[in-house]
Amino acid sequence: MIFGQSFGGFASEKSESIAAKYLDYCSKIYVREKVSYAFLEKYNLSQKAELIPDLAFYLKKNVNKNISTTLLPNQKYMGITMVNWHFPETKNPKEAKENYIKSIVAACIYAKQTYGLLPLFIPQVTVRHHGKSDNDIIHETIARLKQQNVISEFYEKDLSVFEMMNLYKDCEFLIGTRLHSCILAANVATPILPIRYQGFKTQGIVKELHQENLLLDIHNLTQKQLIDNIIYIMNNKDNIKNTLELHTTNFIEDFDEINFNITD
């Protein structure tokens, strides 16, 4: 059995068909979004598949309003999660990473100057992989902002998912490159500006939340795209919050109705 996963994109038709071959050995496949479900349909695997929300949405049911996370009083924030990505899909990974950092910096400067928002960096993944961590790219971005005389805040404490949700709730919106930061923000109805970096997972989940108009791609990200989306979010914040609250509440109801039928 495979539980709550996404599949794709694949490097080639061959790798896609190999994945389908091994998925066929599963007795049950719980898939978390419709883009991946379409892949299973393509290979006649839908008869053993069921579409369920990402499991992180169920955390909404147990949000602890008493958790305390300390931010500056009377200060409005924009939340940011970043990925220390190596850009394997681009011809010039170094240039692509530089563009990613510059785009985030430009978005922060615009939000600060236009709306008075303090950039709040919240690391979603702090473990080191091949010696690198998301904290590294966050520190580099903060240094760039400091050069532009823009103060930011880095909540570097090792946080529980409920502490993260509490922080996201205090933000006007979240620029989220880490998928589950977007999910946790959506759980508390904080508008999201999602940046896809790998596979179908982000676009599939964002579509389930009816926020696909705000989805950007890390490989061709531009400063203008980020700023335009910030303007859209700030002008439509109440409607976005209501939409996120509606769909994340529906996900909880979906979970409660599912019979997972898990046996030894």
PDB file of C-alpha atoms in Angstrom:
ATOM      1  CA  MET A   1       0.000   0.000   0.000  1.00  0.00           C
ATOM      2  CA  ILE A   2       1.098   3.564  -0.733  1.00  0.00           C
ATOM      3  CA  PHE A   3      -0.399   6.257   1.438  1.00  0.00           C
ATOM      4  CA  GLY A   4      -0.914   9.941   0.633  1.00  0.00           C
ATOM      5  CA  GLN A   5       1.612  10.424  -2.178  1.00  0.00           C
ATOM      6  CA  SER A   6       2.086  12.311  -5.439  1.00  0.00           C
ATOM      7  CA  PHE A   7       3.666  10.855  -8.595  1.00  0.00           C
ATOM      8  CA  GLY A   8       5.667  12.702 -11.267  1.00  0.00           C
ATOM      9  CA  GLY A   9       6.764  14.560 -13.171  1.00  0.00           C
ATOM     10  CA  PHE A  10       9.028  12.004 -14.756  1.00  0.00           C
ATOM     11  CA  ALA A  11      12.242  12.503 -16.699  1.00  0.00           C
ATOM     12  CA  SER A  12      11.012  10.361 -19.594  1.00  0.00           C
ATOM     13  CA  GLU A  13       8.169   8.140 -20.812  1.00  0.00           C
ATOM     14  CA  LYS A  14      10.337   5.154 -19.921  1.00  0.00           C
ATOM     15  CA  SER A  15      10.782   6.185 -16.290  1.00  0.00           C
ATOM     16  CA  GLU A  16       7.050   6.953 -16.097  1.00  0.00           C
ATOM     17  CA  SER A  17       6.118   3.478 -17.351  1.00  0.00           C
ATOM     18  CA  ILE A  18       8.609   1.835 -14.965  1.00  0.00           C
ATOM     19  CA  ALA A  19       7.012   3.692 -12.046  1.00  0.00           C
ATOM     20  CA  ALA A  20       3.575   2.546 -13.187  1.00  0.00           C
ATOM     21  CA  LYS A  21       4.822  -1.050 -13.427  1.00  0.00           C
ATOM     22  CA  TYR A  22       5.920  -1.114  -9.793  1.00  0.00           C
ATOM     23  CA  LEU A  23       2.856   0.764  -8.567  1.00  0.00           C
ATOM     24  CA  ASP A  24       0.798  -2.043 -10.043  1.00  0.00           C
ATOM     25  CA  TYR A  25       2.222  -4.338  -7.332  1.00  0.00           C
ATOM     26  CA  CYS A  26       0.387  -2.271  -4.696  1.00  0.00           C
ATOM     27  CA  SER A  27      -2.983  -3.476  -3.498  1.00  0.00           C
ATOM     28  CA  LYS A  28      -4.098   0.071  -2.655  1.00  0.00           C
ATOM     29  CA  ILE A  29      -2.816   3.528  -3.603  1.00  0.00           C
ATOM     30  CA  TYR A  30      -3.969   6.605  -1.690  1.00  0.00           C
ATOM     31  CA  VAL A  31      -3.050   9.602  -3.835  1.00  0.00           C
ATOM     32  CA  ARG A  32      -3.240  13.179  -2.541  1.00  0.00           C
ATOM     33  CA  GLU A  33      -4.134  15.253  -5.608  1.00  0.00           C
ATOM     34  CA  LYS A  34      -5.814  14.963  -9.014  1.00  0.00           C
ATOM     35  CA  VAL A  35      -2.731  15.515 -11.192  1.00  0.00           C
ATOM     36  CA  SER A  36      -1.205  12.314  -9.801  1.00  0.00           C
ATOM     37  CA  TYR A  37      -4.558  10.535  -9.959  1.00  0.00           C
ATOM     38  CA  ALA A  38      -4.663  11.305 -13.714  1.00  0.00           C
ATOM     39  CA  PHE A  39      -1.272   9.578 -14.034  1.00  0.00           C
ATOM     40  CA  LEU A  40      -2.731   6.458 -12.381  1.00  0.00           C
ATOM     41  CA  GLU A  41      -5.731   6.589 -14.716  1.00  0.00           C
ATOM     42  CA  LYS A  42      -3.398   6.763 -17.712  1.00  0.00           C
ATOM     43  CA  TYR A  43      -1.874   3.416 -16.698  1.00  0.00           C
ATOM     44  CA  ASN A  44      -5.193   1.795 -15.704  1.00  0.00           C
ATOM     45  CA  LEU A  45      -4.357   1.874 -12.009  1.00  0.00           C
ATOM     46  CA  SER A  46      -7.318   3.956 -10.850  1.00  0.00           C
ATOM     47  CA  GLN A  47      -9.281   0.855  -9.813  1.00  0.00           C
ATOM     48  CA  LYS A  48      -6.892   0.409  -6.887  1.00  0.00           C
ATOM     49  CA  ALA A  49      -6.508   4.149  -6.194  1.00  0.00           C
ATOM     50  CA  GLU A  50      -8.371   6.578  -3.976  1.00  0.00           C
ATOM     51  CA  LEU A  51      -8.025  10.335  -3.866  1.00  0.00           C
ATOM     52  CA  ILE A  52      -7.524  11.748  -0.365  1.00  0.00           C
ATOM     53  CA  PRO A  53      -6.316  15.135   0.933  1.00  0.00           C
ATOM     54  CA  ASP A  54      -2.682  15.504   1.984  1.00  0.00           C
ATOM     55  CA  LEU A  55      -2.434  14.191   5.532  1.00  0.00           C
ATOM     56  CA  ALA A  56      -1.093  17.540   6.794  1.00  0.00           C
ATOM     57  CA  PHE A  57      -4.527  19.078   6.249  1.00  0.00           C
ATOM     58  CA  TYR A  58      -5.836  16.916   9.079  1.00  0.00           C
ATOM     59  CA  LEU A  59      -3.645  18.908  11.499  1.00  0.00           C
ATOM     60  CA  LYS A  60      -6.210  21.690  11.171  1.00  0.00           C
ATOM     61  CA  LYS A  61      -8.528  19.660  13.372  1.00  0.00           C
ATOM     62  CA  ASN A  62      -6.130  19.902  16.328  1.00  0.00           C
ATOM     63  CA  VAL A  63      -4.769  23.437  16.050  1.00  0.00           C
ATOM     64  CA  ASN A  64      -3.837  24.569  19.553  1.00  0.00           C
ATOM     65  CA  LYS A  65      -4.776  28.224  19.969  1.00  0.00           C
ATOM     66  CA  ASN A  66      -2.882  28.377  23.272  1.00  0.00           C
ATOM     67  CA  ILE A  67       0.571  27.837  21.732  1.00  0.00           C
ATOM     68  CA  SER A  68       2.717  30.928  22.173  1.00  0.00           C
ATOM     69  CA  THR A  69       5.164  32.160  19.541  1.00  0.00           C
ATOM     70  CA  THR A  70       6.693  35.567  20.141  1.00  0.00           C
ATOM     71  CA  LEU A  71       6.654  38.198  17.399  1.00  0.00           C
ATOM     72  CA  LEU A  72       6.996  41.957  17.595  1.00  0.00           C
ATOM     73  CA  PRO A  73       3.780  43.622  18.801  1.00  0.00           C
ATOM     74  CA  ASN A  74       1.971  45.966  16.392  1.00  0.00           C
ATOM     75  CA  GLN A  75       4.069  44.702  13.472  1.00  0.00           C
ATOM     76  CA  LYS A  76       2.641  43.169  10.302  1.00  0.00           C
ATOM     77  CA  TYR A  77       4.541  40.270   8.735  1.00  0.00           C
ATOM     78  CA  MET A  78       4.960  38.426   5.470  1.00  0.00           C
ATOM     79  CA  GLY A  79       6.020  34.804   5.963  1.00  0.00           C
ATOM     80  CA  ILE A  80       8.649  33.167   3.756  1.00  0.00           C
ATOM     81  CA  THR A  81       9.913  29.607   3.379  1.00  0.00           C
ATOM     82  CA  MET A  82      12.784  28.854   1.012  1.00  0.00           C
ATOM     83  CA  VAL A  83      14.387  25.731  -0.431  1.00  0.00           C
ATOM     84  CA  ASN A  84      18.146  25.436  -0.853  1.00  0.00           C
ATOM     85  CA  TRP A  85      17.520  24.010  -4.305  1.00  0.00           C
ATOM     86  CA  HIS A  86      20.228  22.844  -6.724  1.00  0.00           C
ATOM     87  CA  PHE A  87      18.222  23.468  -9.927  1.00  0.00           C
ATOM     88  CA  PRO A  88      18.941  20.196 -11.783  1.00  0.00           C
ATOM     89  CA  GLU A  89      16.431  21.061 -14.533  1.00  0.00           C
ATOM     90  CA  THR A  90      18.218  24.246 -15.626  1.00  0.00           C
ATOM     91  CA  LYS A  91      21.204  24.769 -17.930  1.00  0.00           C
ATOM     92  CA  ASN A  92      22.828  27.219 -15.505  1.00  0.00           C
ATOM     93  CA  PRO A  93      21.990  26.186 -11.893  1.00  0.00           C
ATOM     94  CA  LYS A  94      24.131  28.955 -10.355  1.00  0.00           C
ATOM     95  CA  GLU A  95      22.341  31.637 -12.355  1.00  0.00           C
ATOM     96  CA  ALA A  96      18.926  30.130 -11.543  1.00  0.00           C
ATOM     97  CA  LYS A  97      19.658  30.104  -7.806  1.00  0.00           C
ATOM     98  CA  GLU A  98      20.847  33.709  -7.967  1.00  0.00           C
ATOM     99  CA  ASN A  99      17.612  34.669  -9.720  1.00  0.00           C
ATOM    100  CA  TYR A 100      15.577  32.901  -7.012  1.00  0.00           C
ATOM    101  CA  ILE A 101      17.323  34.827  -4.232  1.00  0.00           C
ATOM    102  CA  LYS A 102      17.105  38.160  -6.073  1.00  0.00           C
ATOM    103  CA  SER A 103      13.392  37.632  -6.731  1.00  0.00           C
ATOM    104  CA  ILE A 104      12.659  36.917  -3.061  1.00  0.00           C
ATOM    105  CA  VAL A 105      14.724  39.976  -2.029  1.00  0.00           C
ATOM    106  CA  ALA A 106      12.830  42.218  -4.483  1.00  0.00           C
ATOM    107  CA  ALA A 107       9.493  40.896  -3.210  1.00  0.00           C
ATOM    108  CA  CYS A 108      10.492  41.579   0.394  1.00  0.00           C
ATOM    109  CA  ILE A 109      11.624  45.125  -0.413  1.00  0.00           C
ATOM    110  CA  TYR A 110       8.371  45.838  -2.264  1.00  0.00           C
ATOM    111  CA  ALA A 111       6.168  44.428   0.530  1.00  0.00           C
ATOM    112  CA  LYS A 112       8.086  46.414   3.143  1.00  0.00           C
ATOM    113  CA  GLN A 113       7.963  49.706   1.242  1.00  0.00           C
ATOM    114  CA  THR A 114       4.355  49.353   0.061  1.00  0.00           C
ATOM    115  CA  TYR A 115       2.588  47.615   2.933  1.00  0.00           C
ATOM    116  CA  GLY A 116       4.997  47.960   5.851  1.00  0.00           C
ATOM    117  CA  LEU A 117       5.423  44.181   6.107  1.00  0.00           C
ATOM    118  CA  LEU A 118       8.430  42.736   7.931  1.00  0.00           C
ATOM    119  CA  PRO A 119       9.876  39.657   6.192  1.00  0.00           C
ATOM    120  CA  LEU A 120       9.654  36.665   8.539  1.00  0.00           C
ATOM    121  CA  PHE A 121      11.710  33.643   7.489  1.00  0.00           C
ATOM    122  CA  ILE A 122      10.402  30.368   8.935  1.00  0.00           C
ATOM    123  CA  PRO A 123      12.535  27.310   8.081  1.00  0.00           C
ATOM    124  CA  GLN A 124      10.430  24.265   7.231  1.00  0.00           C
ATOM    125  CA  VAL A 125      13.341  21.836   6.781  1.00  0.00           C
ATOM    126  CA  THR A 126      16.461  22.424   8.886  1.00  0.00           C
ATOM    127  CA  VAL A 127      18.238  19.062   8.537  1.00  0.00           C
ATOM    128  CA  ARG A 128      21.370  19.056   6.381  1.00  0.00           C
ATOM    129  CA  HIS A 129      21.354  17.082   3.130  1.00  0.00           C
ATOM    130  CA  HIS A 130      24.778  16.641   1.522  1.00  0.00           C
ATOM    131  CA  GLY A 131      26.006  19.334   3.915  1.00  0.00           C
ATOM    132  CA  LYS A 132      23.355  21.895   2.927  1.00  0.00           C
ATOM    133  CA  SER A 133      20.244  23.178   4.685  1.00  0.00           C
ATOM    134  CA  ASP A 134      17.422  25.621   3.910  1.00  0.00           C
ATOM    135  CA  ASN A 135      18.913  27.799   6.639  1.00  0.00           C
ATOM    136  CA  ASP A 136      21.930  28.472   4.398  1.00  0.00           C
ATOM    137  CA  ILE A 137      19.928  30.136   1.619  1.00  0.00           C
ATOM    138  CA  ILE A 138      17.810  31.984   4.180  1.00  0.00           C
ATOM    139  CA  HIS A 139      20.930  33.469   5.798  1.00  0.00           C
ATOM    140  CA  GLU A 140      22.192  34.525   2.361  1.00  0.00           C
ATOM    141  CA  THR A 141      18.858  36.173   1.526  1.00  0.00           C
ATOM    142  CA  ILE A 142      18.757  37.988   4.871  1.00  0.00           C
ATOM    143  CA  ALA A 143      22.282  39.309   4.214  1.00  0.00           C
ATOM    144  CA  ARG A 144      21.149  40.671   0.832  1.00  0.00           C
ATOM    145  CA  LEU A 145      18.184  42.386   2.486  1.00  0.00           C
ATOM    146  CA  LYS A 146      20.462  43.917   5.102  1.00  0.00           C
ATOM    147  CA  GLN A 147      22.591  45.396   2.311  1.00  0.00           C
ATOM    148  CA  GLN A 148      19.397  47.121   1.118  1.00  0.00           C
ATOM    149  CA  ASN A 149      18.674  48.374   4.664  1.00  0.00           C
ATOM    150  CA  VAL A 150      15.681  46.060   5.017  1.00  0.00           C
ATOM    151  CA  ILE A 151      15.321  44.480   8.434  1.00  0.00           C
ATOM    152  CA  SER A 152      13.972  40.938   8.555  1.00  0.00           C
ATOM    153  CA  GLU A 153      13.329  38.313  11.183  1.00  0.00           C
ATOM    154  CA  PHE A 154      14.444  34.665  11.185  1.00  0.00           C
ATOM    155  CA  TYR A 155      12.519  32.353  13.503  1.00  0.00           C
ATOM    156  CA  GLU A 156      15.322  29.842  13.754  1.00  0.00           C
ATOM    157  CA  LYS A 157      13.914  27.856  16.674  1.00  0.00           C
ATOM    158  CA  ASP A 158      13.118  24.181  15.990  1.00  0.00           C
ATOM    159  CA  LEU A 159       9.331  24.428  15.694  1.00  0.00           C
ATOM    160  CA  SER A 160       6.482  21.966  15.979  1.00  0.00           C
ATOM    161  CA  VAL A 161       3.897  21.970  13.168  1.00  0.00           C
ATOM    162  CA  PHE A 162       1.450  23.683  15.512  1.00  0.00           C
ATOM    163  CA  GLU A 163       3.963  26.424  16.330  1.00  0.00           C
ATOM    164  CA  MET A 164       4.505  26.898  12.597  1.00  0.00           C
ATOM    165  CA  MET A 165       0.762  27.234  12.025  1.00  0.00           C
ATOM    166  CA  ASN A 166       0.593  29.784  14.823  1.00  0.00           C
ATOM    167  CA  LEU A 167       3.316  31.855  13.149  1.00  0.00           C
ATOM    168  CA  TYR A 168       1.708  31.576   9.709  1.00  0.00           C
ATOM    169  CA  LYS A 169      -1.586  32.742  11.200  1.00  0.00           C
ATOM    170  CA  ASP A 170       0.117  35.990  12.259  1.00  0.00           C
ATOM    171  CA  CYS A 171       1.320  36.679   8.695  1.00  0.00           C
ATOM    172  CA  GLU A 172      -0.548  38.676   6.060  1.00  0.00           C
ATOM    173  CA  PHE A 173       0.471  35.992   3.554  1.00  0.00           C
ATOM    174  CA  LEU A 174       3.129  33.344   2.992  1.00  0.00           C
ATOM    175  CA  ILE A 175       5.565  33.059   0.099  1.00  0.00           C
ATOM    176  CA  GLY A 176       6.045  29.299   0.328  1.00  0.00           C
ATOM    177  CA  THR A 177       8.535  27.225  -1.620  1.00  0.00           C
ATOM    178  CA  ARG A 178       8.165  24.305   0.789  1.00  0.00           C
ATOM    179  CA  LEU A 179       4.840  22.608  -0.046  1.00  0.00           C
ATOM    180  CA  HIS A 180       3.915  21.753   3.518  1.00  0.00           C
ATOM    181  CA  SER A 181       4.488  25.316   4.655  1.00  0.00           C
ATOM    182  CA  CYS A 182       1.732  26.272   2.196  1.00  0.00           C
ATOM    183  CA  ILE A 183      -0.515  23.523   3.560  1.00  0.00           C
ATOM    184  CA  LEU A 184       0.053  24.584   7.173  1.00  0.00           C
ATOM    185  CA  ALA A 185      -0.604  28.225   6.265  1.00  0.00           C
ATOM    186  CA  ALA A 186      -3.784  27.235   4.419  1.00  0.00           C
ATOM    187  CA  ASN A 187      -4.931  25.356   7.525  1.00  0.00           C
ATOM    188  CA  VAL A 188      -5.087  28.691   9.368  1.00  0.00           C
ATOM    189  CA  ALA A 189      -6.509  30.560   6.341  1.00  0.00           C
ATOM    190  CA  THR A 190      -3.342  32.560   5.654  1.00  0.00           C
ATOM    191  CA  PRO A 191      -3.115  33.441   1.928  1.00  0.00           C
ATOM    192  CA  ILE A 192      -0.345  31.581   0.109  1.00  0.00           C
ATOM    193  CA  LEU A 193       1.949  32.494  -2.749  1.00  0.00           C
ATOM    194  CA  PRO A 194       3.271  29.031  -3.680  1.00  0.00           C
ATOM    195  CA  ILE A 195       6.480  28.412  -5.627  1.00  0.00           C
ATOM    196  CA  ARG A 196       6.790  25.007  -7.276  1.00  0.00           C
ATOM    197  CA  TYR A 197      10.273  23.513  -7.414  1.00  0.00           C
ATOM    198  CA  GLN A 198       9.884  19.782  -8.146  1.00  0.00           C
ATOM    199  CA  GLY A 199       7.314  17.366  -9.524  1.00  0.00           C
ATOM    200  CA  PHE A 200       3.520  17.615  -9.600  1.00  0.00           C
ATOM    201  CA  LYS A 201       2.967  17.767  -5.857  1.00  0.00           C
ATOM    202  CA  THR A 202       2.761  21.542  -5.401  1.00  0.00           C
ATOM    203  CA  GLN A 203       0.635  22.266  -8.455  1.00  0.00           C
ATOM    204  CA  GLY A 204      -1.703  19.404  -7.569  1.00  0.00           C
ATOM    205  CA  ILE A 205      -2.228  20.505  -3.962  1.00  0.00           C
ATOM    206  CA  VAL A 206      -2.556  24.193  -4.878  1.00  0.00           C
ATOM    207  CA  LYS A 207      -5.224  23.285  -7.424  1.00  0.00           C
ATOM    208  CA  GLU A 208      -7.163  21.420  -4.720  1.00  0.00           C
ATOM    209  CA  LEU A 209      -7.094  24.679  -2.724  1.00  0.00           C
ATOM    210  CA  HIS A 210      -8.317  26.682  -5.773  1.00  0.00           C
ATOM    211  CA  GLN A 211      -5.205  28.884  -5.627  1.00  0.00           C
ATOM    212  CA  GLU A 212      -3.583  27.790  -8.893  1.00  0.00           C
ATOM    213  CA  ASN A 213      -3.726  31.356 -10.271  1.00  0.00           C
ATOM    214  CA  LEU A 214      -1.016  32.265  -7.731  1.00  0.00           C
ATOM    215  CA  LEU A 215       1.326  29.324  -8.446  1.00  0.00           C
ATOM    216  CA  LEU A 216       4.811  30.224  -9.711  1.00  0.00           C
ATOM    217  CA  ASP A 217       7.690  28.031 -10.893  1.00  0.00           C
ATOM    218  CA  ILE A 218      11.130  28.385  -9.324  1.00  0.00           C
ATOM    219  CA  HIS A 219      12.862  27.658 -12.650  1.00  0.00           C
ATOM    220  CA  ASN A 220      11.436  30.707 -14.447  1.00  0.00           C
ATOM    221  CA  LEU A 221      10.577  32.930 -11.500  1.00  0.00           C
ATOM    222  CA  THR A 222      10.583  36.698 -12.005  1.00  0.00           C
ATOM    223  CA  GLN A 223      10.488  39.611  -9.602  1.00  0.00           C
ATOM    224  CA  LYS A 224       7.436  40.990 -11.435  1.00  0.00           C
ATOM    225  CA  GLN A 225       5.486  37.741 -10.981  1.00  0.00           C
ATOM    226  CA  LEU A 226       6.096  37.764  -7.240  1.00  0.00           C
ATOM    227  CA  ILE A 227       5.199  41.428  -6.851  1.00  0.00           C
ATOM    228  CA  ASP A 228       2.066  41.106  -9.016  1.00  0.00           C
ATOM    229  CA  ASN A 229       0.913  38.172  -6.877  1.00  0.00           C
ATOM    230  CA  ILE A 230       1.590  40.108  -3.662  1.00  0.00           C
ATOM    231  CA  ILE A 231      -0.583  42.957  -4.989  1.00  0.00           C
ATOM    232  CA  TYR A 232      -3.330  40.485  -5.909  1.00  0.00           C
ATOM    233  CA  ILE A 233      -3.246  38.846  -2.474  1.00  0.00           C
ATOM    234  CA  MET A 234      -3.325  42.146  -0.581  1.00  0.00           C
ATOM    235  CA  ASN A 235      -6.256  43.347  -2.707  1.00  0.00           C
ATOM    236  CA  ASN A 236      -8.215  40.094  -2.330  1.00  0.00           C
ATOM    237  CA  LYS A 237      -7.125  38.897   1.088  1.00  0.00           C
ATOM    238  CA  ASP A 238     -10.563  38.353   2.622  1.00  0.00           C
ATOM    239  CA  ASN A 239     -11.853  36.329  -0.331  1.00  0.00           C
ATOM    240  CA  ILE A 240      -8.690  34.193  -0.359  1.00  0.00           C
ATOM    241  CA  LYS A 241      -8.926  33.539   3.380  1.00  0.00           C
ATOM    242  CA  ASN A 242     -12.570  32.498   3.031  1.00  0.00           C
ATOM    243  CA  THR A 243     -11.708  30.148   0.146  1.00  0.00           C
ATOM    244  CA  LEU A 244      -8.890  28.510   2.096  1.00  0.00           C
ATOM    245  CA  GLU A 245     -11.075  28.105   5.189  1.00  0.00           C
ATOM    246  CA  LEU A 246     -13.829  26.492   3.099  1.00  0.00           C
ATOM    247  CA  HIS A 247     -11.616  23.971   1.349  1.00  0.00           C
ATOM    248  CA  THR A 248      -9.454  22.999   4.315  1.00  0.00           C
ATOM    249  CA  THR A 249     -12.623  22.453   6.383  1.00  0.00           C
ATOM    250  CA  ASN A 250     -13.983  20.272   3.568  1.00  0.00           C
ATOM    251  CA  PHE A 251     -10.764  18.238   3.642  1.00  0.00           C
ATOM    252  CA  ILE A 252     -11.375  17.451   7.319  1.00  0.00           C
ATOM    253  CA  GLU A 253     -14.863  16.239   6.452  1.00  0.00           C
ATOM    254  CA  ASP A 254     -13.405  14.129   3.642  1.00  0.00           C
ATOM    255  CA  PHE A 255     -10.951  12.489   6.061  1.00  0.00           C
ATOM    256  CA  ASP A 256     -13.708  11.671   8.520  1.00  0.00           C
ATOM    257  CA  GLU A 257     -15.685   9.909   5.790  1.00  0.00           C
ATOM    258  CA  ILE A 258     -12.830   7.774   4.420  1.00  0.00           C
ATOM    259  CA  ASN A 259     -12.688   4.095   5.285  1.00  0.00           C
ATOM    260  CA  PHE A 260      -8.994   3.331   4.886  1.00  0.00           C
ATOM    261  CA  ASN A 261      -9.622  -0.397   5.332  1.00  0.00           C
ATOM    262  CA  ILE A 262      -6.068  -1.061   6.537  1.00  0.00           C
ATOM    263  CA  THR A 263      -5.492  -4.686   7.564  1.00  0.00           C
ATOM    264  CA  ASP A 264      -2.436  -6.639   8.685  1.00  0.00           C
TER     265      ASP A 264
END
